[in-house]
Each structure stands twice: as C-alpha cells, then as structure tokens.
XYZ file of C-alpha atoms in Angstrom:
726
model
C -1.501 48.950 -3.892
C -1.060 46.029 -1.474
C -0.525 46.260 1.917
C 2.407 44.711 3.998
C 1.473 42.250 6.819
C 1.413 45.337 9.442
C -1.178 47.206 7.224
C 1.171 49.747 5.952
C 1.257 50.736 2.055
C 3.679 48.740 0.491
C 6.602 51.245 -1.382
C 7.109 50.399 -4.755
C 10.193 48.036 -4.694
C 13.565 48.427 -6.561
C 14.917 46.685 -9.659
C 18.394 45.249 -9.714
C 20.832 48.044 -9.494
C 22.797 48.846 -12.372
C 26.020 48.631 -10.572
C 25.271 44.897 -9.707
C 24.050 44.229 -13.291
C 27.225 45.907 -14.740
C 29.657 43.946 -12.303
C 28.058 40.679 -13.338
C 28.576 41.705 -16.673
C 32.409 42.324 -16.071
C 32.870 39.211 -14.131
C 31.439 37.057 -17.056
C 33.279 38.587 -19.658
C 36.583 38.356 -17.274
C 35.610 34.739 -16.856
C 35.557 33.774 -20.548
C 38.842 35.825 -21.234
C 40.869 34.132 -18.456
C 43.400 31.611 -19.341
C 41.907 28.026 -18.068
C 38.539 29.460 -17.278
C 36.125 26.515 -16.206
C 33.298 28.739 -17.353
C 34.740 29.144 -20.978
C 35.574 25.517 -21.236
C 32.194 24.259 -20.166
C 30.172 26.401 -22.111
C 27.125 25.906 -20.179
C 23.602 26.678 -21.970
C 20.802 28.629 -20.406
C 18.157 25.767 -19.936
C 15.334 26.946 -17.942
C 14.254 30.139 -20.083
C 10.663 29.949 -21.386
C 10.359 26.421 -19.716
C 7.245 25.347 -17.593
C 7.340 27.032 -14.500
C 4.948 26.287 -11.380
C 4.977 27.895 -7.783
C 3.705 27.192 -3.962
C 1.711 30.175 -4.446
C 1.863 33.591 -6.347
C 1.517 37.296 -4.712
C -1.032 38.029 -7.748
C -1.772 37.710 -10.900
C 1.004 40.134 -12.223
C 3.588 37.631 -10.801
C 3.096 34.567 -11.670
C 5.931 31.968 -11.570
C 6.584 32.205 -15.568
C 7.547 35.474 -15.046
C 10.805 34.128 -13.382
C 11.886 32.336 -16.490
C 11.055 34.764 -19.328
C 14.559 36.266 -19.652
C 13.129 39.689 -19.149
C 14.605 41.390 -15.735
C 11.711 43.585 -15.478
C 9.293 40.724 -14.304
C 9.477 38.797 -11.423
C 7.542 36.185 -9.685
C 6.651 36.604 -6.042
C 5.103 34.413 -3.382
C 2.369 35.015 -0.689
C 3.794 36.443 2.559
C 4.785 32.993 4.651
C 7.128 30.552 5.012
C 7.771 28.176 3.347
C 7.654 28.715 -0.424
C 9.016 27.329 -3.629
C 9.374 27.947 -7.255
C 10.417 25.123 -9.762
C 11.188 24.744 -13.473
C 10.653 21.700 -15.648
C 13.723 21.561 -18.106
C 11.661 19.322 -20.331
C 14.777 16.650 -20.151
C 17.214 15.191 -18.087
C 20.280 17.617 -18.108
C 23.984 17.736 -16.659
C 23.661 20.883 -14.333
C 26.581 23.431 -13.575
C 25.374 26.722 -12.693
C 22.026 28.470 -10.834
C 21.671 32.184 -11.018
C 19.303 33.636 -8.667
C 18.339 37.362 -9.533
C 16.290 38.232 -6.396
C 14.407 41.443 -5.512
C 14.004 43.315 -2.261
C 12.052 40.353 -1.038
C 14.659 37.928 -1.351
C 15.220 34.478 0.865
C 17.602 34.606 3.827
C 17.442 30.462 4.060
C 16.656 28.517 1.143
C 17.676 24.973 -0.934
C 18.282 24.364 -4.284
C 16.813 21.029 -5.206
C 17.186 18.674 -7.960
C 14.289 15.968 -9.331
C 13.970 13.740 -12.013
C 10.268 13.100 -11.964
C 9.261 16.312 -10.143
C 7.953 14.150 -6.886
C 11.351 12.973 -5.299
C 13.885 15.892 -4.441
C 17.676 15.849 -3.478
C 19.314 18.970 -2.297
C 22.187 20.424 -4.329
C 22.969 23.832 -2.245
C 21.684 24.930 0.930
C 22.314 28.180 2.989
C 20.818 30.197 6.124
C 22.403 33.344 5.569
C 21.780 34.405 1.749
C 22.508 38.023 0.838
C 19.915 38.554 -1.866
C 20.852 40.482 -4.975
C 22.369 38.390 -7.821
C 23.853 34.848 -6.642
C 25.421 32.523 -8.987
C 25.840 28.996 -7.627
C 27.739 26.118 -8.985
C 25.634 23.133 -8.771
C 26.474 19.536 -9.870
C 23.788 17.063 -10.332
C 21.504 15.620 -13.706
C 17.866 16.410 -13.030
C 15.156 17.455 -15.204
C 13.337 19.550 -12.418
C 15.074 22.246 -10.525
C 13.283 23.818 -7.432
C 14.349 26.736 -4.883
C 13.168 26.193 -1.869
C 12.622 29.247 0.395
C 12.391 28.398 4.302
C 13.340 31.937 5.816
C 12.414 35.285 4.453
C 14.600 38.294 4.893
C 11.791 40.740 4.893
C 8.186 41.088 5.943
C 7.145 40.436 2.261
C 7.163 36.941 0.196
C 9.906 35.666 -1.782
C 10.354 37.401 -5.137
C 12.648 36.418 -8.098
C 13.324 38.582 -11.398
C 15.027 35.497 -12.878
C 15.546 32.076 -12.095
C 18.011 30.638 -14.515
C 19.212 27.151 -14.587
C 22.601 26.485 -16.660
C 23.838 23.090 -17.946
C 24.000 20.735 -20.899
C 21.588 18.474 -22.062
C 21.942 14.723 -21.612
C 20.036 13.568 -24.234
C 22.490 11.295 -26.105
C 22.510 10.854 -29.574
C 19.551 12.415 -31.762
C 16.619 9.719 -32.339
C 15.229 8.945 -35.967
C 11.880 9.931 -36.570
C 9.812 7.045 -38.844
C 10.818 3.662 -39.627
C 9.123 0.466 -39.925
C 5.897 -0.323 -37.492
C 7.348 -3.686 -36.312
C 6.154 -7.307 -36.527
C 2.820 -6.779 -35.061
C 1.415 -4.265 -37.384
C -0.241 -6.449 -40.194
C -0.402 -4.589 -43.091
C -2.481 -5.658 -45.994
C -3.561 -4.841 -49.693
C -5.828 -6.136 -52.382
C -3.196 -8.518 -53.700
C -1.881 -10.010 -50.240
C -2.258 -13.622 -50.455
C -3.960 -15.350 -47.298
C -5.400 -12.538 -45.808
C -8.184 -14.743 -44.242
C -5.923 -17.390 -42.660
C -3.649 -14.351 -40.892
C -7.181 -12.728 -39.676
C -7.683 -16.386 -38.347
C -4.409 -16.977 -36.880
C -4.719 -13.947 -34.812
C -8.101 -14.266 -33.736
C -7.270 -18.110 -32.381
C -4.611 -16.659 -30.086
C -6.518 -13.291 -29.046
C -10.130 -14.602 -28.647
C -10.006 -15.600 -25.024
C -6.789 -13.860 -24.156
C -8.284 -11.145 -21.751
C -5.158 -10.536 -19.771
C -2.699 -11.850 -22.195
C 0.127 -9.896 -23.700
C -0.268 -10.173 -27.131
C -1.194 -6.657 -28.900
C -1.940 -6.489 -32.730
C -2.855 -4.061 -35.315
C -4.339 -4.858 -38.685
C -4.047 -2.212 -41.596
C -5.883 -2.128 -44.728
C -4.384 -0.463 -47.618
C -7.201 1.484 -49.862
C -8.983 -0.657 -51.931
C -11.543 -3.406 -52.367
C -11.355 -6.612 -50.505
C -13.561 -9.614 -50.875
C -14.914 -12.291 -48.881
C -13.387 -11.704 -45.658
C -14.620 -12.340 -42.177
C -12.281 -10.568 -39.752
C -12.999 -11.701 -36.281
C -11.628 -9.335 -33.631
C -10.293 -10.382 -30.329
C -8.272 -8.904 -27.270
C -6.088 -6.330 -27.884
C -6.887 -6.422 -31.567
C -7.331 -3.414 -33.924
C -8.413 -3.141 -37.484
C -8.216 -0.274 -39.551
C -8.395 1.471 -42.844
C -5.497 3.329 -44.427
C -7.505 5.579 -46.384
C -8.205 9.275 -45.920
C -12.079 8.201 -45.634
C -13.510 5.308 -44.981
C -14.949 4.864 -47.931
C -11.229 4.200 -49.565
C -10.777 1.148 -48.154
C -13.989 -1.356 -48.621
C -14.075 -4.739 -47.391
C -16.952 -7.037 -48.643
C -17.506 -9.283 -45.674
C -17.380 -8.558 -42.247
C -15.649 -7.223 -39.170
C -17.216 -9.184 -36.532
C -17.174 -9.418 -32.526
C -19.267 -12.250 -30.975
C -19.102 -13.911 -27.518
C -18.961 -17.656 -28.125
C -15.579 -17.854 -25.985
C -17.728 -16.688 -22.874
C -20.935 -19.101 -23.554
C -22.519 -16.074 -25.600
C -21.979 -13.570 -22.973
C -20.280 -10.407 -24.339
C -20.123 -8.518 -21.299
C -16.354 -9.191 -20.947
C -15.752 -8.492 -24.621
C -12.993 -5.451 -23.765
C -10.277 -4.017 -25.286
C -10.516 -4.118 -29.216
C -11.440 -1.597 -31.979
C -12.422 -0.934 -35.496
C -11.590 2.255 -37.442
C -11.938 3.767 -40.669
C -13.324 1.053 -42.842
C -16.350 0.563 -45.324
C -18.360 -2.992 -45.060
C -20.527 -4.343 -47.196
C -21.729 -7.116 -44.453
C -22.260 -10.567 -46.214
C -25.733 -11.054 -44.794
C -26.759 -7.429 -44.661
C -25.797 -6.500 -41.099
C -22.473 -6.436 -39.211
C -22.195 -7.839 -35.712
C -20.281 -6.026 -33.258
C -20.922 -7.428 -29.898
C -18.847 -5.509 -27.083
C -18.906 -3.978 -23.923
C -16.058 -1.428 -22.529
C -13.091 -0.478 -24.281
C -13.820 -1.414 -27.758
C -15.008 1.851 -29.895
C -16.263 1.646 -33.259
C -14.759 4.790 -34.989
C -15.383 6.401 -38.585
C -16.879 3.492 -39.834
C -19.361 3.453 -42.762
C -21.489 -0.088 -42.649
C -23.418 -0.137 -45.653
C -26.178 -2.400 -44.080
C -27.071 -3.057 -40.389
C -25.374 -3.279 -37.088
C -25.888 -5.790 -34.567
C -24.568 -4.774 -31.168
C -25.809 -8.094 -29.446
C -23.903 -11.895 -29.547
C -25.419 -14.499 -30.766
C -28.295 -15.854 -29.300
C -28.865 -12.452 -27.726
C -26.845 -12.932 -24.350
C -25.891 -10.066 -22.593
C -23.794 -7.047 -23.682
C -22.589 -4.143 -21.175
C -21.801 -0.722 -23.281
C -19.971 0.331 -25.800
C -19.207 3.702 -28.233
C -19.668 4.605 -31.808
C -18.486 7.765 -33.034
C -18.066 9.754 -36.468
C -19.788 6.807 -38.276
C -22.512 6.038 -41.014
C -24.684 3.058 -40.754
C -27.114 3.082 -43.663
C -29.414 0.694 -42.015
C -30.518 0.224 -38.602
C -28.552 -0.369 -35.485
C -29.971 -3.401 -33.375
C -29.188 -2.582 -29.992
C -31.136 -5.472 -28.417
C -29.498 -6.788 -25.093
C -27.161 -3.827 -24.719
C -27.637 -2.442 -21.082
C -25.751 1.188 -22.167
C -24.663 2.984 -25.138
C -23.260 6.024 -26.570
C -23.394 7.280 -29.982
C -21.665 10.483 -30.759
C -21.799 12.675 -34.361
C -22.798 9.901 -36.493
C -25.528 8.952 -39.023
C -27.623 6.122 -38.550
C -30.942 4.538 -40.575
C -32.459 3.859 -37.301
C -32.342 2.223 -33.808
C -34.072 -0.694 -32.119
C -34.467 -1.477 -28.241
C -32.313 -0.590 -25.160
C -31.974 -1.940 -21.862
C -31.373 0.955 -19.334
C -29.526 3.986 -20.845
C -28.985 4.813 -24.515
C -27.293 8.358 -25.410
C -26.837 10.144 -28.647
C -25.594 13.722 -29.146
C -25.466 15.101 -32.775
C -26.579 11.813 -34.546
C -28.609 12.287 -37.421
C -31.247 9.577 -37.370
C -31.240 8.876 -33.517
C -34.517 8.273 -31.829
C -36.280 10.777 -30.184
C -35.836 12.140 -26.499
C -37.771 9.496 -24.441
C -36.312 8.378 -21.088
C -36.917 6.380 -19.220
C -39.180 4.741 -21.425
C -37.975 4.067 -24.048
C -34.170 4.821 -22.586
C -33.084 7.308 -25.045
C -31.174 10.607 -24.193
C -30.874 12.568 -27.358
C -28.990 15.863 -27.853
C -29.348 17.373 -31.259
C -25.565 18.479 -31.204
C -22.318 17.781 -29.162
C -20.951 20.968 -28.003
C -17.554 20.457 -28.565
C -15.674 17.402 -30.188
C -12.418 16.773 -32.338
C -12.324 13.179 -34.042
C -9.174 11.032 -33.051
C -6.040 11.189 -34.987
C -5.398 7.991 -37.262
C -2.801 6.589 -39.357
C -3.209 6.857 -43.180
C -1.155 6.449 -46.395
C -0.547 9.303 -48.871
C 0.788 7.575 -51.758
C 3.536 5.430 -50.264
C 4.128 7.327 -46.964
C 2.522 7.069 -43.617
C 0.990 10.144 -42.272
C -0.853 10.834 -39.284
C -4.199 12.931 -39.569
C -5.080 14.998 -37.005
C -8.926 16.053 -37.222
C -9.837 19.929 -36.259
C -12.203 20.938 -33.438
C -16.168 20.979 -34.097
C -18.438 23.233 -32.375
C -22.082 21.989 -32.047
C -21.432 18.953 -34.353
C -23.781 16.966 -36.107
C -23.054 13.969 -38.300
C -19.970 12.392 -39.520
C -16.504 14.618 -40.141
C -16.183 12.950 -43.446
C -18.533 11.963 -46.495
C -19.976 13.836 -49.631
C -16.863 14.148 -51.345
C -15.419 17.063 -48.715
C -12.021 17.330 -47.818
C -11.475 16.357 -44.116
C -10.814 19.533 -41.968
C -7.146 19.258 -40.038
C -3.728 18.696 -40.686
C -1.575 16.164 -41.524
C 1.799 14.987 -39.788
C 4.053 12.925 -41.453
C 5.637 9.860 -39.728
C 9.492 11.200 -40.232
C 8.342 13.277 -37.498
C 7.135 10.536 -35.190
C 9.207 8.682 -32.595
C 8.037 5.005 -33.546
C 8.382 3.541 -29.927
C 8.649 -0.277 -30.045
C 8.601 -2.817 -26.830
C 11.921 -2.733 -25.178
C 12.089 1.400 -25.564
C 12.912 3.242 -22.178
C 10.975 6.136 -20.733
C 14.485 7.814 -20.893
C 14.521 7.062 -24.530
C 10.679 8.243 -24.867
C 11.385 11.554 -23.177
C 14.410 12.156 -25.370
C 12.311 11.640 -28.511
C 9.715 14.358 -27.061
C 12.472 16.813 -25.824
C 13.892 16.483 -29.555
C 10.003 17.596 -30.547
C 8.890 14.147 -31.739
C 5.379 12.899 -31.513
C 5.019 9.416 -30.309
C 3.530 6.294 -32.419
C 3.482 3.332 -30.268
C 3.844 0.218 -31.926
C 1.596 -2.926 -30.533
C 3.385 -3.962 -27.423
C 3.406 -3.724 -23.796
C 5.950 -0.819 -22.316
C 7.134 -0.831 -18.633
C 8.499 2.567 -17.768
C 10.434 3.494 -14.650
C 9.964 7.328 -14.514
C 6.967 9.746 -16.197
C 6.573 10.270 -19.644
C 6.388 14.006 -20.012
C 4.599 15.514 -22.922
C 5.497 19.169 -22.746
C 5.030 20.561 -26.105
C 1.945 22.111 -27.406
C 0.303 19.947 -30.337
C 2.322 16.703 -29.392
C 0.400 13.536 -30.741
C 0.821 10.442 -28.600
C -0.938 7.682 -30.782
C -1.096 4.070 -29.717
C -1.415 0.938 -32.479
C -3.169 -2.242 -31.373
C -4.066 -0.990 -27.545
C -0.222 -0.484 -26.809
C -0.241 -0.847 -23.112
C 2.099 1.116 -20.581
C 2.849 -0.337 -17.059
C 4.615 2.214 -14.391
C 7.148 0.717 -12.173
C 8.471 1.781 -8.867
C 5.230 3.738 -8.096
C 5.289 6.630 -10.771
C 2.751 8.210 -12.661
C 2.884 6.674 -16.216
C 2.216 9.911 -18.085
C 1.885 13.924 -17.441
C 0.800 16.325 -19.860
C 2.457 20.105 -19.319
C 0.308 23.023 -19.354
C 0.096 23.492 -23.038
C -2.077 23.456 -25.713
C -3.517 20.775 -28.254
C -1.859 17.633 -27.244
C -3.738 14.620 -28.478
C -3.509 11.193 -26.735
C -5.219 8.491 -28.446
C -5.531 4.639 -28.488
C -3.645 3.195 -25.654
C -3.987 1.325 -22.548
C -2.205 2.523 -18.947
C -1.849 -0.871 -16.657
C -1.129 0.083 -12.618
C 2.140 -1.596 -11.648
C 2.344 -3.796 -8.236
C 3.904 -0.131 -6.319
C 0.858 2.275 -5.968
C 1.361 5.238 -8.010
C -0.315 8.477 -7.122
C -1.972 8.701 -10.280
C -1.540 6.870 -13.806
C -2.371 9.439 -16.408
C -2.224 13.356 -15.179
C -3.441 16.547 -18.087
C -1.695 19.691 -16.862
C -0.311 20.584 -13.447
C -2.095 21.337 -10.476
C -3.400 24.855 -10.120
C -2.598 25.917 -13.527
C -4.994 28.857 -14.471
C -4.036 28.784 -18.460
C -7.212 29.004 -20.824
C -6.963 26.431 -23.451
C -10.225 27.070 -25.170
C -9.023 27.692 -28.409
C -6.748 24.292 -28.877
C -7.732 21.712 -25.995
C -5.835 18.913 -24.880
C -7.914 15.448 -26.312
C -8.217 12.192 -24.514
C -9.473 9.607 -26.958
C -9.539 5.821 -26.496
C -7.405 6.190 -23.724
C -7.833 3.055 -21.060
C -6.829 3.161 -17.486
C -6.799 -0.526 -15.654
C -6.091 -1.434 -11.858
C -5.563 -5.158 -11.389
C -6.772 -7.801 -13.632
C -3.621 -8.660 -15.498
C -1.710 -8.804 -12.023
C -1.446 -6.839 -8.818
C -1.678 -2.969 -9.340
C -2.060 -0.004 -7.109
C -2.751 3.766 -7.758
C -4.515 6.284 -5.903
C -6.420 7.990 -8.734
C -6.668 6.504 -12.427
C -6.654 9.672 -14.519
C -6.571 13.458 -13.317
C -7.650 16.071 -15.181
C -6.099 19.961 -14.240
C -6.010 21.732 -17.309
C -9.038 23.659 -18.452
C -10.872 23.062 -21.644
C -9.758 19.327 -21.914
C -11.824 17.033 -23.704
C -11.879 13.134 -22.621
C -13.867 11.529 -25.486
C -14.359 7.745 -24.630
C -12.625 6.184 -21.575
C -12.721 3.088 -19.947
C -11.489 3.791 -16.138
C -11.521 0.157 -14.338
C -10.648 -1.316 -10.973
C -10.453 -4.976 -11.968
C -13.630 -7.200 -10.345
C -12.102 -10.461 -12.005
C -8.703 -11.711 -13.360
C -5.354 -11.892 -11.447
C -4.435 -9.431 -8.495
C -8.050 -8.702 -7.734
C -8.965 -8.159 -3.853
C -10.342 -5.229 -1.816
C -6.895 -4.015 -0.718
C -4.919 -6.174 -3.443
C -5.382 -3.449 -6.126
C -6.688 -1.046 -3.892
C -7.531 2.200 -5.924
C -9.790 4.847 -4.396
C -10.387 7.390 -6.893
C -11.120 6.806 -10.537
C -11.434 10.002 -12.501
C -10.798 13.362 -10.767
C -11.489 16.431 -12.769
C -9.990 19.919 -11.176
C -9.800 22.043 -14.384
C -12.459 23.989 -15.551
C -14.654 23.514 -19.093
C -13.913 20.131 -19.075
C -16.160 18.021 -21.149
C -16.634 14.304 -20.830
C -18.397 12.376 -23.924
C -18.555 8.727 -23.100
C -17.408 8.115 -19.585
C -16.888 4.870 -18.203
C -15.418 4.580 -14.631
C -16.453 1.612 -12.490
C -15.304 -0.385 -9.129
C -13.158 1.996 -7.595
C -12.770 1.679 -3.556
C -14.354 5.518 -3.036
C -15.248 7.962 -5.411
C -15.581 6.710 -9.046
C -15.761 10.125 -10.123
C -14.781 13.423 -8.368
C -15.714 16.681 -10.488
C -13.874 19.852 -8.539
C -13.586 22.337 -11.710
C -16.484 24.526 -12.789
C -18.508 24.476 -15.844
C -17.541 20.581 -16.317
C -20.372 18.550 -18.589
C -20.983 14.922 -19.334
C -22.357 13.367 -22.005
C -23.139 9.594 -21.102
C -21.766 8.024 -17.938
C -21.535 4.204 -16.982
C -20.489 2.873 -13.761
C -20.597 0.033 -11.148
C -19.565 0.587 -7.671
C -16.858 -1.614 -6.450
C -18.543 -5.490 -6.265
C -15.846 -6.631 -3.514
C -16.537 -4.264 -0.666
C -16.521 -6.719 2.180
C -19.092 -5.077 4.402
C -21.019 -1.794 4.980
C -18.013 -0.263 7.318
C -15.768 -0.844 4.521
C -17.596 1.902 2.174
C -19.040 3.943 5.035
C -18.392 7.969 4.107
C -18.767 9.526 7.342
C -22.380 9.581 8.338
C -23.268 8.754 4.393
C -23.623 5.110 3.333
C -20.834 4.836 0.335
C -19.326 6.780 -1.768
C -21.312 8.257 -5.009
C -20.247 6.865 -8.030
C -20.451 10.590 -9.548
C -19.468 13.251 -6.878
C -19.648 17.064 -7.659
C -17.896 19.094 -5.043
C -20.163 21.668 -2.876
C -18.072 24.763 -4.265
C -19.173 23.986 -7.776
C -21.535 26.772 -9.230
C -21.939 25.083 -12.339
C -22.232 21.743 -13.859
C -24.124 19.800 -16.264
C -24.778 15.964 -17.051
C -26.955 13.808 -19.422
C -27.826 10.401 -19.467
C -25.791 9.019 -16.075
C -26.118 5.587 -14.671
C -24.462 3.726 -11.729
C -25.132 0.124 -10.716
C -24.592 -2.013 -7.871
C -23.557 -5.384 -7.261
C -22.287 -5.864 -4.012
C -22.026 -9.999 -4.375
C -19.459 -10.425 -1.179
C -22.238 -8.744 1.383
C -25.307 -8.251 -0.645
C -26.775 -6.279 2.681
C -25.017 -3.089 1.710
C -26.730 0.214 1.273
C -25.920 2.699 -0.954
C -27.201 6.069 -0.095
C -27.099 7.325 -3.711
C -25.455 7.037 -6.932
C -24.750 10.563 -7.180
C -23.977 13.707 -5.302
C -23.978 17.277 -5.971
C -24.454 20.821 -4.478
C -28.130 22.313 -4.821
C -27.910 25.177 -7.055
C -29.396 26.548 -9.873
C -26.454 26.258 -12.386
C -25.805 22.404 -11.235
C -27.933 20.010 -13.418
C -28.722 16.643 -14.124
C -30.751 15.234 -16.882
C -32.049 11.519 -17.153
C -30.551 9.605 -14.022
C -30.792 6.014 -13.013
C -29.485 3.663 -10.737
C -29.888 -0.247 -10.478
C -29.276 -2.889 -8.037
C -28.257 -6.075 -9.897
C -30.112 -9.044 -8.793
C -30.665 -7.403 -5.190
C -26.942 -7.331 -4.632
C -26.964 -4.291 -2.433
C -29.270 -1.509 -2.715
C -29.266 2.680 -3.700
C -31.681 4.427 -1.218
C -31.877 7.483 -3.424
C -30.535 8.454 -7.229
C -29.064 11.804 -6.305
C -28.793 13.174 -2.943
C -31.892 12.467 -0.843
C -33.787 12.782 -4.135
C -35.046 9.359 -6.144
C -36.876 6.504 -5.121
C -35.086 3.634 -3.819
C -34.029 0.334 -5.510
C -35.370 -2.999 -4.074
C -36.025 -6.458 -4.562
C -34.026 -8.689 -7.045
C -35.618 -7.734 -10.144
C -32.999 -5.417 -11.597
C -35.560 -2.818 -12.409
C -33.914 1.019 -12.500
C -34.965 3.670 -10.193
C -35.033 7.050 -12.256
C -34.790 10.935 -12.303
C -35.694 13.123 -14.924
C -33.962 15.914 -13.944
C -32.307 17.543 -10.856
C -32.814 19.826 -9.067
C-alpha cells in the first residue's frame, strides 16, 4: 500500500457516501419537478464524459486523469502529494457552460479555481474558493470555453487531490450543422481525356508559378482515369499533379511531368513545394526529368522509362524523396547531393554526391557508404502510404492505405487490390479559403474529416484534431498560417490520425509550436494504429516575418513521420538571425517514433531534439543556420554550436541510418561547429553512415558525432564520414 508523507500506512479511502448520493438524486429530481426550475428549462448536457483529460500529475498508474471523466463513481483521478495540482478536460469544441459537478474523494481541495480556456493555454477564472467542504459540489458556471480546468492550490489532507468524477455541463456552441462533400473550388483543375486545351491550361499555371517561390497561388491538377497524349506538364511552385485512379496505371500520360531549373539559371537547389502522385508516364524521350530539392515528393508514380533527378546542364540539386513508385528504367541521380527512396522498385541507380539512402527498394544499389555514398536497408520497418483522392465511378473518395511491416516494393501493382479503406467525400468537410478556425473545428467536432483545397488559410485559434482515425488532407500545398501566436494544429492522444499534403507557415507573432502530435506526458500505446505525418511541411520566414519556438513536436508514441521539410528560411522576406527566430525544428518526446525522410534546416539552436525511447530515423538531411552572426551567438555552454541532431542523455535505445549535416556560415566563416551529431554513448544508441560537410569552407566541423570523427577543413567541400557509432 502507498505510504503517507509521514510514513504511516495509508488506510483505504471511503467512497462517496450513500446519503450524499441519494440527496443529490433527490435534489436533481425536485429541480426538474419544481415550476420555473432553471435546470429543467436549460436542459444542460454532460459534455465532459469520455473526453480527453490530462493532469499535472497522478498518484499512480491506477488513478489516471481519464478516470475522472469516465462516468464511473468507482474510479478516480488522484495527484501526487503536493500543491498546486490541476486536472483539465478538452470538450472537443467550444461550449456554453452552465455547471460543473465535482465528486471529491476524502482527499479533496480546500482552495481551488475553476478555469476556462479556448485554446488550452490561456485561462480565465470562472469560480474560486478557499473554504471548500469536499463531498459533491455543484457549481453554477457561466462562460464559453473548450477546455475546463480544476486548479487546486491548497489540499485539505496530507494526501493529494482526488476526484471520483469531474463533470462539465452546458450546451455546445456549434452553430448550424456543416455539410460534407461539395465541389473542390476553382484552384482544383480536373481533366479527362476529352477535355480540350489541357496543355494550354498546364502552361498557363506554370507561367504563373514557375518562379513564384513565396507567392500565394496554390493549384492542384487532377487527371481522371484514362490515357492522355502529347502532354508536358511543367510543375512550378505550390502545384500538385495527381491521377484519380485507384492505381497509378489507371491514369497514363504519354508525355512528361517535368521539373527543371531554367527560372534559377539551371540551379535546382530552390525547387521546393510541389508534388507528383498516382500517375503512369511514358516519357517522350524515354526519360522523365524531376529536378527538385526539398518538399517535392514523387509518390505512387509509374515511370515507364528512366528518371533524371538533375536539371538541364546538370547544375546543383539538393535532395528529394521517392516513395511507393516504380521506375522501369534507370534513375539518374547525377548532381543530387542527397536523396531518399522508400518502398519502391527501380531498374537501376547511377551516381550520387554525398548521401543516398534506400529502404525497401527493389533494384536499389548495394550498401557502399561512403564510396559510393549508398546506405541500403532491405526493408522499411513500418510504413503506411499517404492517403489520396480518387474517383469511384463519378464519386470522389479518399483511399487510406493500410500499415505495412517490413515493407519492400510498392503497395500496388500486379493486379492486386490495394490494402486499406475508402472514405467518401461526403464524410469530409471541404475547406475553402476564408474558412475560419472556428468553422474548421466545428466540422471536426461533427465527426467530419478535412480536405483543404488549394489556398492560404489564416487561423486565429488552434485546429484541434481529437477524433481517432481523422484524415486531414491538403490539395495543392494548402497553407495554414497561425495568427496571434497560436499553435496551428494539435492532434489528440488518439489512434490513427492521418495528416498529409499541407504546409504550415509561421506567423509574425511567436508561436510556441506550429504542429503538435499528442499532449505532453501521454502514456498511451498507439502501435496498432499510429498517427502518420506525410508531406507536411513547416516554414518559418521566407514569405514574410515568422517566429516559432519549435516547428513540430511529437508527443504521441509510435508516430510515423514520413517525409517532412522543417525549414527556418535562409532567403526570402522576413529573414534574419532574430527576425525569423526559431530555436528548435523537430522535437520528439514520444517513444517508438519512426522518421523516414527527415529534412530539418537552419534553426537557431538544435534542429532535432530526440527525447523519446526507441526512436529511429532513416535518412536525415540538415544545414545549420547560415546567418549566425558570430561564434558567441551559437555557443552552447562549453560546446561550440548546437548539434544538428541531438539524442537526449537519458535515452537508452535509438538508431539512425544515413544522416548528414552541412554548415555554411556565410556571415562569419570562422565559426567552428563542435559536431553535427550528439548522443549518449550507450550500447542501445547506434548510428550508421554519418557525414558532415563544410560548404566551401564557410565554417568547419571539428567532429562528426560527439568527439568522434575527423574534422572538416579547407574549402574543398569534402565530407568527413563515419561508418558507425559507437
């Protein structure tokens, strides 16, 4: 049995007394019967039961916060034996509150407050007392809120705070019911094989988007199943092209889907924010060109020929991503500095500059790091492909692929039915520019999924995704900008949420984070149905001043982050060491998190902080912040600079494959970076195929990881590599 603070054996606590329970029932009945009873007229609804609850602490595993909102008077939440403590419940949507009922156990609060919040961060007091009697307290409350908290400041006993039930009553302030489905808006351009003027429409959008790196235009091309002839779809910024079949081979283009770098004098290192998906291509000259860098996924594609990843003239290109694709011919990597290919089939691979990583890819080159620079894993330990829009007859649906374990090769092909489930568009709220965060949250509270159409969305409150299995899918790089320093989106402690295909762009007021997956401190196991984050990109600055303390935070266990670019801008508008300040890019607190294709760049301190156990990363690409003004600005105590990728000293098990960090301190080229990677030296912490590079001698690394690995030197841009650590 637990001991009291004085060391005495703690006696079993009494439950709610029968007399109190009967009295409460009688009072409630009389209120209903009495003429003019406000309770009868208001008919408040119990809003809190079964909703997500969190607390400042728990006495033990048997008294979690969720036990106070489960409707069972025999289970309870109890805290540790200290002041202050709190418990809060997320109602899922804004509600007009009327009453809070607290069923205290013997260990009750003498002094406490009832606090209300719309966002879970900023609180106002709706009730307070310093002489609470315990037992069952029914409190009349007025106000509107989504989050309700009991904040205890003084205990009545030597024990902690303990509630059998914490009940919040009111009426949901949801407004009219929102419809699902509907049209996809003017920036979703749909073709079928008989559509006239397809090439002219493709060219029109490309002319607008070719160099619009920080513009507001957003476009999605959708091709209905069938065969299209003689097309060259040139893909510019914020443009996505997709087929509407259930298989890539349902939609064939006899022609090309092209990305080149003519707009930037043949340099492809800024060909960001575009995508190609779910199409079969017969390239005109036998080889398609996809010369991109970050945030430009090539997914679920079938190239019936070769694929060239370099721009015309073989100028620089700086990293990209292929998944669930089949390239019948050879992939020409040429000038690509780094690349990740997952769960695909290729006819061959040529060349490579620094860091080329393959997992689950049939036809991948053999392991060869550092010369040639190939890191090859036979399978991907866990993967689940990105949801995608398709046509079932005349009806739009979203296919949600199933989880794969130890995957190798594509998830489609050979006539096999895809594994997963389909969700009709009628179950999605089709979000269009101008929609408010309140409306988006109302749709989520109604049980709808979200389909963001191409556009830029300002949100003045957090988008809260709290229902298991919710799909949030963006078309045409739909972009969400948080106003007033809010977090743009948070995911609850639930299974199977699917986030895919959108960009979060920091606003001018500092946000504590831009995307949070799960609440801090969660202990829930989500291994059977993890949340996936795919082609979700984070940007701080570039399109204007932006600030955020952390880009993305992953608290939920078992989350899969599959291809993300988290970028503090090094060029564009609103760029400067303090102007677009963002100290941390990617922080992992959850256990068993897997990152496949992790691109994180230019943050003021740590780009990646990994605090959870049993984390794994397959491919990591990083550049340290270019604009550090001097050595002192990046000094980390006695360490010269913050590591690009830090594993916390408390972590026992962690593993990474194919990780690179590059420095280009162009403001002060004399800056020394102690290392690219930092991790505890423990048997369970393992790294394979690491490198650090000084770009043209602008700054130097002294080691690869911790104090291990040769320093970089000179201006020759030659990597310092390490095959394994420890």
